Short mmCIF file of N, CA and C in Angstrom, two decimals:
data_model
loop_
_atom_site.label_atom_id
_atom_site.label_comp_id
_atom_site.label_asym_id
_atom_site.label_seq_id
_atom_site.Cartn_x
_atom_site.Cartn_y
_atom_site.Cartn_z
N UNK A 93 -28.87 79.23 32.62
CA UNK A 93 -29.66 78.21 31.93
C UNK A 93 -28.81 77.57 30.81
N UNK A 94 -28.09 78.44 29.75
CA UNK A 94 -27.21 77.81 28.45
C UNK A 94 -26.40 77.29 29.28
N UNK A 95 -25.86 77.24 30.63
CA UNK A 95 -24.46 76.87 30.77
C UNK A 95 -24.93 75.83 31.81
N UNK A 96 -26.04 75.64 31.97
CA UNK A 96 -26.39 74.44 32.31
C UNK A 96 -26.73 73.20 31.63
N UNK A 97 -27.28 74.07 30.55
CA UNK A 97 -27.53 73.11 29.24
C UNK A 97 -26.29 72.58 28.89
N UNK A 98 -25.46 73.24 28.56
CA UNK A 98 -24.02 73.09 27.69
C UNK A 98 -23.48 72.08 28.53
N UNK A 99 -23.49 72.43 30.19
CA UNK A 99 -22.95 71.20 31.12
C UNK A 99 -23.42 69.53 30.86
N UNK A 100 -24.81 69.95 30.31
CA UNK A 100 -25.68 68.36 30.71
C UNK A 100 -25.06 67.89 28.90
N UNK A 101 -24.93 68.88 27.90
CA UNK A 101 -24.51 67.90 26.62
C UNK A 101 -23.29 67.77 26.96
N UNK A 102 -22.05 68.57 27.87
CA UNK A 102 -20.81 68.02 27.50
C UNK A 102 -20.93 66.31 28.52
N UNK A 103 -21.97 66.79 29.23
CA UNK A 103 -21.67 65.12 30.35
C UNK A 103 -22.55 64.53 29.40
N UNK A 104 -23.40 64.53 28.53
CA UNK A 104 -24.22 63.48 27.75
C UNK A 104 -23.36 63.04 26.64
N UNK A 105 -21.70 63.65 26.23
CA UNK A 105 -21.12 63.41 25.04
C UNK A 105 -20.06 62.55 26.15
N UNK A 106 -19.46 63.11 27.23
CA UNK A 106 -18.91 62.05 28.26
C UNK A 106 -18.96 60.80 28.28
N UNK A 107 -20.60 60.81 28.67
CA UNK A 107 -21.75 59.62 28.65
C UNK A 107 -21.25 58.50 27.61
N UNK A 108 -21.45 59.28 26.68
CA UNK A 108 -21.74 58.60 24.79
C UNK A 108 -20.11 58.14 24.90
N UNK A 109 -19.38 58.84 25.05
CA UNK A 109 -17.95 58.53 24.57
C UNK A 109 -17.78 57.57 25.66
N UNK A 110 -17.81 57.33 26.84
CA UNK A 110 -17.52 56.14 27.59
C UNK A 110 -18.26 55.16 27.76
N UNK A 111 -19.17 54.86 27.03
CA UNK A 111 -20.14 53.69 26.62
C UNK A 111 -19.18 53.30 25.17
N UNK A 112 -19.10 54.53 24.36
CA UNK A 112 -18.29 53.85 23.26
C UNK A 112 -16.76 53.28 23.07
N UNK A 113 -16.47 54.08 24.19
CA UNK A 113 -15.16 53.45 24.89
C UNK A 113 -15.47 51.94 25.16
N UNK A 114 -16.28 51.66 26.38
CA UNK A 114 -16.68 50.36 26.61
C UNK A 114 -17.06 49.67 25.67
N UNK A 115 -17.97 49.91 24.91
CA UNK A 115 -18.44 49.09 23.76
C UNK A 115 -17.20 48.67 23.26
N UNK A 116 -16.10 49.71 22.39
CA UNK A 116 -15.11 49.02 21.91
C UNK A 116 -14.37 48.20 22.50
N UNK A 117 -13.78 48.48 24.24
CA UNK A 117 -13.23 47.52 24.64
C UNK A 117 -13.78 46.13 24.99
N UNK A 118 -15.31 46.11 25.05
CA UNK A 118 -15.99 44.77 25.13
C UNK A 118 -15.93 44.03 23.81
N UNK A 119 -15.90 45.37 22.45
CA UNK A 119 -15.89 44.23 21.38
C UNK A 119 -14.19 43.69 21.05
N UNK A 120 -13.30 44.05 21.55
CA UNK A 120 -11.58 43.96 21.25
C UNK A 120 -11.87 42.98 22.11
N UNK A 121 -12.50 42.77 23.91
CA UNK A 121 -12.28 41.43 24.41
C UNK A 121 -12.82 40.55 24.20
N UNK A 122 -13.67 40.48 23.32
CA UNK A 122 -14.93 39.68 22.62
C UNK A 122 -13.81 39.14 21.56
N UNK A 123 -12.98 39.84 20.30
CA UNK A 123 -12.14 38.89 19.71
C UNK A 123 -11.16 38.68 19.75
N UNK A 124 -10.43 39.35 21.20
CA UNK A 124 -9.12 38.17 21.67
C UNK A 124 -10.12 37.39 22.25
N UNK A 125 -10.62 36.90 22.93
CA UNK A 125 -10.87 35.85 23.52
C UNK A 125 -12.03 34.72 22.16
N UNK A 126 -12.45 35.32 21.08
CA UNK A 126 -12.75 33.70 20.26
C UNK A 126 -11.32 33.34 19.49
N UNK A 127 -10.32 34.51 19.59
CA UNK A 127 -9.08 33.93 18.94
C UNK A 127 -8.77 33.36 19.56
N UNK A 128 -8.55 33.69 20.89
CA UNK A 128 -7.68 32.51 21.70
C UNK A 128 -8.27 31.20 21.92
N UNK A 129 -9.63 30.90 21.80
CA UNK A 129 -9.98 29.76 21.59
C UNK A 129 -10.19 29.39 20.55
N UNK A 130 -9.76 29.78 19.42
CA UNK A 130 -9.49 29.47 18.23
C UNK A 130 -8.33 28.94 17.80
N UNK A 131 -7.50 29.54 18.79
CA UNK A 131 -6.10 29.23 18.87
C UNK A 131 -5.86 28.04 19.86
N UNK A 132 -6.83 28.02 20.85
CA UNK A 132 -6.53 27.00 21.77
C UNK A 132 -7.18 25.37 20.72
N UNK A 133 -8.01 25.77 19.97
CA UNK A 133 -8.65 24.79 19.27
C UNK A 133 -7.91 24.10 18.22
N UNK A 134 -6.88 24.94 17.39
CA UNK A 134 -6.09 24.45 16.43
C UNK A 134 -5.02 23.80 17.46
N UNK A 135 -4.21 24.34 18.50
CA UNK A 135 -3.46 23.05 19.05
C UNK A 135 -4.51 22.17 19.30
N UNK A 136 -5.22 21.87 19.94
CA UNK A 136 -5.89 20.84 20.23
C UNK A 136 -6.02 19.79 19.09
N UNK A 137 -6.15 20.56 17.57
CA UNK A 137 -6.07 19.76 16.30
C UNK A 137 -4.93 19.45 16.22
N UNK A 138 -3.86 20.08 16.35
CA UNK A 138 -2.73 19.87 16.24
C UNK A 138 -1.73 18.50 16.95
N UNK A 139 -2.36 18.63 18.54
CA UNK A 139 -2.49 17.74 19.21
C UNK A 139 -2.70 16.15 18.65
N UNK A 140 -3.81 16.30 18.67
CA UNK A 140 -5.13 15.09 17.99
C UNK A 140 -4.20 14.57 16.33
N UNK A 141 -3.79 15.30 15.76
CA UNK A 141 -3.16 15.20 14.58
C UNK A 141 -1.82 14.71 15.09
N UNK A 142 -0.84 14.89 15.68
CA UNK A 142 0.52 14.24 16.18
C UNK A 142 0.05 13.04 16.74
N UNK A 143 -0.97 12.99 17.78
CA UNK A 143 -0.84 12.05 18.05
C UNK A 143 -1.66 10.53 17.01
N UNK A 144 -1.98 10.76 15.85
CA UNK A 144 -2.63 9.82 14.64
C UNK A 144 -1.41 9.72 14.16
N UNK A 145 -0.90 10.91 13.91
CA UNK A 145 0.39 10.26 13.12
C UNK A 145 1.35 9.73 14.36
N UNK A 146 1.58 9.30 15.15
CA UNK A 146 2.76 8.66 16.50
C UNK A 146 1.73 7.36 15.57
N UNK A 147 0.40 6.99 16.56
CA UNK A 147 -0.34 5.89 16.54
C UNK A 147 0.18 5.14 14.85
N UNK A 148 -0.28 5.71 14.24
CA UNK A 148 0.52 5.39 12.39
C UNK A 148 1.67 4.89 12.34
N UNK A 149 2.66 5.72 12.75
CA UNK A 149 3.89 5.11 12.82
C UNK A 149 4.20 4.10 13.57
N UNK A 150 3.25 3.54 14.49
CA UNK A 150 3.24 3.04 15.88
C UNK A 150 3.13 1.51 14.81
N UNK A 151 1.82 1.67 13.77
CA UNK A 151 1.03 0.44 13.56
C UNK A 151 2.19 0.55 12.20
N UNK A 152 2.76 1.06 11.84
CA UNK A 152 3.74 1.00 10.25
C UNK A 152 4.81 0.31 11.17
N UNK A 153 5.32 0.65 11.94
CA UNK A 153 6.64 0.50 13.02
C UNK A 153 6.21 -1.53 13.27
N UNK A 154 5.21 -1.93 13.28
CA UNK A 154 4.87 -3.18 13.71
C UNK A 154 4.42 -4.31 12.63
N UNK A 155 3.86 -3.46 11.58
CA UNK A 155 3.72 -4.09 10.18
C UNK A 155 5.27 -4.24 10.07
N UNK A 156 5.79 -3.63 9.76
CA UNK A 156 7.51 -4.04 9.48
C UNK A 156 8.03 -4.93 10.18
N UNK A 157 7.96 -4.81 11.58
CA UNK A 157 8.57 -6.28 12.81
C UNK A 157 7.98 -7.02 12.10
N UNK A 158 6.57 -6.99 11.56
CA UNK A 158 5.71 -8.57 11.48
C UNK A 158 6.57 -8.93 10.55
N UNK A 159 6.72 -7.95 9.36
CA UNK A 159 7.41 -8.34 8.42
C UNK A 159 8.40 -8.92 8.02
N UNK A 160 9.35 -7.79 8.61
CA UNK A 160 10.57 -9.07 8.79
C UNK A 160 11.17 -10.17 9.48
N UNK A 161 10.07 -10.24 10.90
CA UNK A 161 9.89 -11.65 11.27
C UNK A 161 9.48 -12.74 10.41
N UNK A 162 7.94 -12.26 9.41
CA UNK A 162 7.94 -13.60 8.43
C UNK A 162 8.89 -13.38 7.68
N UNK A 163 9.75 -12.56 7.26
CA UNK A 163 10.31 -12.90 6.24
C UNK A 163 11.26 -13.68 6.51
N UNK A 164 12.07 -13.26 8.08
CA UNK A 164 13.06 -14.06 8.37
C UNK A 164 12.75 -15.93 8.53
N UNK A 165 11.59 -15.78 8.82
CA UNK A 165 10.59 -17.85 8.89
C UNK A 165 11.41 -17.95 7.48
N UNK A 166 10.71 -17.31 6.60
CA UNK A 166 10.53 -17.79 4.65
C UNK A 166 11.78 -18.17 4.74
N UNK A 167 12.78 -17.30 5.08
CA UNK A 167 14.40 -17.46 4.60
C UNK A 167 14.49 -18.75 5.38
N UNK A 168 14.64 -18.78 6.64
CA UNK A 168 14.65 -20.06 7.19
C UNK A 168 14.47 -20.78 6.34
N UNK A 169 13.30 -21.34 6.03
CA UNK A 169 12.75 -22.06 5.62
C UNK A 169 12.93 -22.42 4.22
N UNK A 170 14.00 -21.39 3.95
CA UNK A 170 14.85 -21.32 2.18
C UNK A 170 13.94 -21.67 0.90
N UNK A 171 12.54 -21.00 1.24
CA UNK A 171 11.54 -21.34 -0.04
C UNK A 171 11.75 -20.62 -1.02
N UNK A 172 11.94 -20.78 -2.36
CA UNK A 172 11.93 -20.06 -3.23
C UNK A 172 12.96 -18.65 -3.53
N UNK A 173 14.51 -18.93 -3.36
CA UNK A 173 15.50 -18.23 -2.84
C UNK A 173 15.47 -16.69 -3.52
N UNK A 174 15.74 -16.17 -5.00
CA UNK A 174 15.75 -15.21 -5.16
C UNK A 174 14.04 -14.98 -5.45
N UNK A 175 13.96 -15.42 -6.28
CA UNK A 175 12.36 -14.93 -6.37
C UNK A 175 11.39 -14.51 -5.01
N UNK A 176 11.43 -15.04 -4.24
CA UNK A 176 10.98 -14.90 -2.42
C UNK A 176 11.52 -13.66 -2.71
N UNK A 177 12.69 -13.03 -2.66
CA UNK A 177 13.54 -11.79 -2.14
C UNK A 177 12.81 -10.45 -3.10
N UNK A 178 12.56 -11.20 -4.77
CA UNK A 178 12.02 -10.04 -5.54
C UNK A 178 10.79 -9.71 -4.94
N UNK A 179 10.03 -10.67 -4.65
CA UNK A 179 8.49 -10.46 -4.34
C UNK A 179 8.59 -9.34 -2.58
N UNK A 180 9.05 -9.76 -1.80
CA UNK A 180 9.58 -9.17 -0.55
C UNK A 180 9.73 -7.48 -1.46
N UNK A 181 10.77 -7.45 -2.00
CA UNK A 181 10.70 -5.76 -1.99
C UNK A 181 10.06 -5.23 -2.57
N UNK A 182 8.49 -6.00 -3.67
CA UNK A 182 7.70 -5.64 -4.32
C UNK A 182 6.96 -5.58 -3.21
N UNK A 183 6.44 -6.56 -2.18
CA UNK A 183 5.38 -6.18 -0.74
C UNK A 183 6.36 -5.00 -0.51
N UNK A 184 7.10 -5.04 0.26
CA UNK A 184 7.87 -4.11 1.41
C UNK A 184 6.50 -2.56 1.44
N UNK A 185 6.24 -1.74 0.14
CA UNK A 185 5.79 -0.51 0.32
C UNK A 185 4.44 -0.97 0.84
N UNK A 186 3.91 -2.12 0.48
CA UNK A 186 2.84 -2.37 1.14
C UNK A 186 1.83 -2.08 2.08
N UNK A 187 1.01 -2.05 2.85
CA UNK A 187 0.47 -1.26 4.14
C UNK A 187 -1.06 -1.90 4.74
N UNK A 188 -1.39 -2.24 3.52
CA UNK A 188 -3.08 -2.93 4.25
C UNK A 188 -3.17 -4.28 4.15
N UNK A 189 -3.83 -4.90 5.06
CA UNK A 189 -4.52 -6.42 5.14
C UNK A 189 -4.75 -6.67 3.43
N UNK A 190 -5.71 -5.91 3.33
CA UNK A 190 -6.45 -6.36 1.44
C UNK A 190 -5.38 -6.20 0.64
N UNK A 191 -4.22 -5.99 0.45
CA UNK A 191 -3.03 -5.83 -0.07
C UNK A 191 -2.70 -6.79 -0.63
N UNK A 192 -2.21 -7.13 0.87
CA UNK A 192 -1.29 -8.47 1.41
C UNK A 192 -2.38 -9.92 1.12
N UNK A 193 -3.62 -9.89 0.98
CA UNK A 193 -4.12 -10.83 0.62
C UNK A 193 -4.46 -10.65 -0.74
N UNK A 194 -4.52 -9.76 -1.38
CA UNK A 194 -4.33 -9.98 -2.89
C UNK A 194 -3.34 -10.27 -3.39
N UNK A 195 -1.88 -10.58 -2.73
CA UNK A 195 -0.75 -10.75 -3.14
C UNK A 195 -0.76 -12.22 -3.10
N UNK A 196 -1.05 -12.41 -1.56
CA UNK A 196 -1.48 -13.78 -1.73
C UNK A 196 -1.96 -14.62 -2.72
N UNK A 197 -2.89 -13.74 -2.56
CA UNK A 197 -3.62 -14.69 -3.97
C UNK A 197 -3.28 -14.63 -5.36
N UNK A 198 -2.57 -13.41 -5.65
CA UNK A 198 -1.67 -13.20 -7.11
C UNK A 198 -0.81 -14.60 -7.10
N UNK A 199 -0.01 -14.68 -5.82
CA UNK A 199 1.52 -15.39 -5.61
C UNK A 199 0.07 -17.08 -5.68
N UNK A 200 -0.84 -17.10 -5.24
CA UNK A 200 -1.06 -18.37 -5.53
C UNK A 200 -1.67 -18.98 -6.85
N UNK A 201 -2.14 -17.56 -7.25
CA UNK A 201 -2.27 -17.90 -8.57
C UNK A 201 -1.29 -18.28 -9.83
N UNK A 202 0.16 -17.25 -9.14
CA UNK A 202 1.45 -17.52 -10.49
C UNK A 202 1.87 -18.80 -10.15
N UNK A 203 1.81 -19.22 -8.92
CA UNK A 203 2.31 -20.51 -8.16
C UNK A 203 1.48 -22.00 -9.32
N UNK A 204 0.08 -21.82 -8.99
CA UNK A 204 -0.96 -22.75 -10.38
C UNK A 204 -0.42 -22.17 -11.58
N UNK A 205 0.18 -21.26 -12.28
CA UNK A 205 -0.16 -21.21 -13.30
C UNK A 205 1.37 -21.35 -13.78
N UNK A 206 2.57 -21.63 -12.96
CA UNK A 206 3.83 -21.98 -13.04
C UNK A 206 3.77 -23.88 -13.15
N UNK A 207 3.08 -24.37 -12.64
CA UNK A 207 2.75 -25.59 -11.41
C UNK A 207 1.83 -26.08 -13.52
N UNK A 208 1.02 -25.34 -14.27
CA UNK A 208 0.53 -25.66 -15.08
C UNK A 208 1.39 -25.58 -16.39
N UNK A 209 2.25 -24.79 -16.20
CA UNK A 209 3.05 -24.50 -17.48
C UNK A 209 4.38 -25.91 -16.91
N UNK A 210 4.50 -26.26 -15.99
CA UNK A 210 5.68 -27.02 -15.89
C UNK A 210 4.96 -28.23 -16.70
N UNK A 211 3.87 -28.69 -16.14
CA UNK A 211 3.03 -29.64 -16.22
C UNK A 211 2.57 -29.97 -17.68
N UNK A 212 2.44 -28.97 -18.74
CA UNK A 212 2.60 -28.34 -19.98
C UNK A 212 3.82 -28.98 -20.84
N UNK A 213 4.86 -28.41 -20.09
CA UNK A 213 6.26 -28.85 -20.50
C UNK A 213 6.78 -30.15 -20.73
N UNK A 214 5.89 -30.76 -19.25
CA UNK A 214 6.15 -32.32 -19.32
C UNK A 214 6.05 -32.92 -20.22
N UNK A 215 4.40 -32.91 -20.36
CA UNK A 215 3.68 -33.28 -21.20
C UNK A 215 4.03 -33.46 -22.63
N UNK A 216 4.87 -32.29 -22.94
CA UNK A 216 5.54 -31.89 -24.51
C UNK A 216 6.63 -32.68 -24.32
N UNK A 217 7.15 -32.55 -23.39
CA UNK A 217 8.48 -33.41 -23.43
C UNK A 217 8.17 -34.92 -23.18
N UNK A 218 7.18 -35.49 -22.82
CA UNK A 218 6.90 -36.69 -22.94
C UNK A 218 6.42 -37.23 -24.07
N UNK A 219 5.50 -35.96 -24.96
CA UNK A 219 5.09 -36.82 -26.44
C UNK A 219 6.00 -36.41 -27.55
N UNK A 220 6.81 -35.65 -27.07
CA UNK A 220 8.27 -35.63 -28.27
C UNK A 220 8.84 -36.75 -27.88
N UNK A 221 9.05 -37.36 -26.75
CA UNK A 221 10.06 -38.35 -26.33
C UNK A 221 9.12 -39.59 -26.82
N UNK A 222 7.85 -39.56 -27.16
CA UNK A 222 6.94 -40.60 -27.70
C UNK A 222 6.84 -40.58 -29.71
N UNK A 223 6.84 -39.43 -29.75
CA UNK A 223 7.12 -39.44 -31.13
C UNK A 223 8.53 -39.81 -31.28
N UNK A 224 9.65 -39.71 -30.86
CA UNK A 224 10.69 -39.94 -31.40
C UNK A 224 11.25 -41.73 -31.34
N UNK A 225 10.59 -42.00 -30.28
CA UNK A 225 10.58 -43.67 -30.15
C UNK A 225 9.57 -44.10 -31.70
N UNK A 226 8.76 -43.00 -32.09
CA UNK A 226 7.99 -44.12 -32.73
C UNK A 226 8.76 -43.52 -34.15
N UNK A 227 9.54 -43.03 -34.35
CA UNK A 227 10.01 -42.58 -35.64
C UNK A 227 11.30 -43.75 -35.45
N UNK A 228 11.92 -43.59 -34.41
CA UNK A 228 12.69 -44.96 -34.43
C UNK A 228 12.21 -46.03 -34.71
N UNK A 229 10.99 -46.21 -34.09
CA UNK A 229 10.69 -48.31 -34.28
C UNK A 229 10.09 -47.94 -35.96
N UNK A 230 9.60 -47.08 -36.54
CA UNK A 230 9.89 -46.64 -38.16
C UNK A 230 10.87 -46.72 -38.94
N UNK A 231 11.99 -46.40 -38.40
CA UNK A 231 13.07 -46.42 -39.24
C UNK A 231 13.90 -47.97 -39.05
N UNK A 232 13.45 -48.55 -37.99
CA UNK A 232 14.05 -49.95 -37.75
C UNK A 232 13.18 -50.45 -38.54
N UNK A 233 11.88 -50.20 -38.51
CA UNK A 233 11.29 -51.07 -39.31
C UNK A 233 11.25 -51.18 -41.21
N UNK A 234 11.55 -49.82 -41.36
CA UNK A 234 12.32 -49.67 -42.57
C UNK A 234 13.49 -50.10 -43.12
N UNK A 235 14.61 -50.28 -42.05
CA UNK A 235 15.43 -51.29 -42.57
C UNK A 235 15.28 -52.77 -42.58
N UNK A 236 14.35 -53.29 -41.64
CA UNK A 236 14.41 -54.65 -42.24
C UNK A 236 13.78 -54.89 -43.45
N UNK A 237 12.85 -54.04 -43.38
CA UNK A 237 12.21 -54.17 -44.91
C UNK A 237 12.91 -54.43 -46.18
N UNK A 238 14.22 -53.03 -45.78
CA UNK A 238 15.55 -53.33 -46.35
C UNK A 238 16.30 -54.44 -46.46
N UNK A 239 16.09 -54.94 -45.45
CA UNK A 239 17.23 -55.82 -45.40
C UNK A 239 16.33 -57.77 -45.72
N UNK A 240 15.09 -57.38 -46.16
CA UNK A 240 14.57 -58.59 -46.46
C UNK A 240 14.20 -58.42 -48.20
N UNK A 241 14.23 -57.25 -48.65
CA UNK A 241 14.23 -57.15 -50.43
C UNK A 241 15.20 -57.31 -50.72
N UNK A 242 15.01 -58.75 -51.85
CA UNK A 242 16.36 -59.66 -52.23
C UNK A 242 17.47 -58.35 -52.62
N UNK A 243 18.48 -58.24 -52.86
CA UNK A 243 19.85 -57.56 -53.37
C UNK A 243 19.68 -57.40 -54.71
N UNK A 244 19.70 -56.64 -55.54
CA UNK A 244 20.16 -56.63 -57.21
C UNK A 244 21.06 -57.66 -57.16
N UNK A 245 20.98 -57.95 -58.35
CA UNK A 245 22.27 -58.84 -58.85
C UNK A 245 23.75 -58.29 -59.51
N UNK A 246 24.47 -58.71 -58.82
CA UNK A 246 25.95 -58.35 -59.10
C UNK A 246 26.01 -58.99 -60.74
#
């Protein structure tokens, strides 16, 4: 009877130990396999991530052609010789549409407000060149004045 008993706990600890055997090896294949798709998931980011940055470089790689295609027109076109060249390597780091049109519009604004200061200049230089005619027909007119008050007498 004991050594029948003793038989059925050593096969019931058998039992227990190869369920816990299994258990552990179901839970060890349970986390290689979410690592490996954990792992399969970061290349996949990894992936997805090379290829944004190719596409990036792709659209930086073509902003630049555009670029130095217009730039090469401008030169052609010999507008504004060094200054063109400063403004060029102030764009160059450049990168967005809204950029490039605020530059625009900076460059058309210094453009009016160059275009106003010349216009300024004129202006000064036309009423100095008006005052100085009239300080002349003054001083001509001061000498005849001179030259019509009789002489002292010798």
């Amino acid at each position: 009877e004991r050594e029948r008993e003793r038989e059925g706990e050593m096969e019931e600890r058998k039992e227990r130990e190869r369920g816990e055997e299994e258990g552990e090896e179901r839970r060890e294949r349970g986390e290689r396999e979410r690592e490996e798709r954990r792992e399969r998931e970061r290349e996949r980011e990894r992936e997805r991530e090379s290829e944004r940055e190719r596409e990036r470089e792709e659209r930086e790689r073509e902003e630049r052609e555009r670029r130095r295609r217009d730039e090469r027109r401008e030169r052609e076109r010999g507008e504004r010789g060094g200054e063109r060249e400063r403004e060029r390597g102030e764009r160059r780091g450049e990168r967005e549409e809204g950029e490039r049109e605020r530059e625009r519009e900076r460059e058309k604004r210094e453009r009016e407000r160059r275009e106003r200061e010349r216009e300024r200049e004129r202006e000064r230089e036309r009423r100095e060149r008006e005052e100085e005619r009239e300080r002349e027909r003054e001083r001509e007119r001061e000498r005849e004045r001179e030259s019509m008050s009789p002489s002292p007498a010798i």
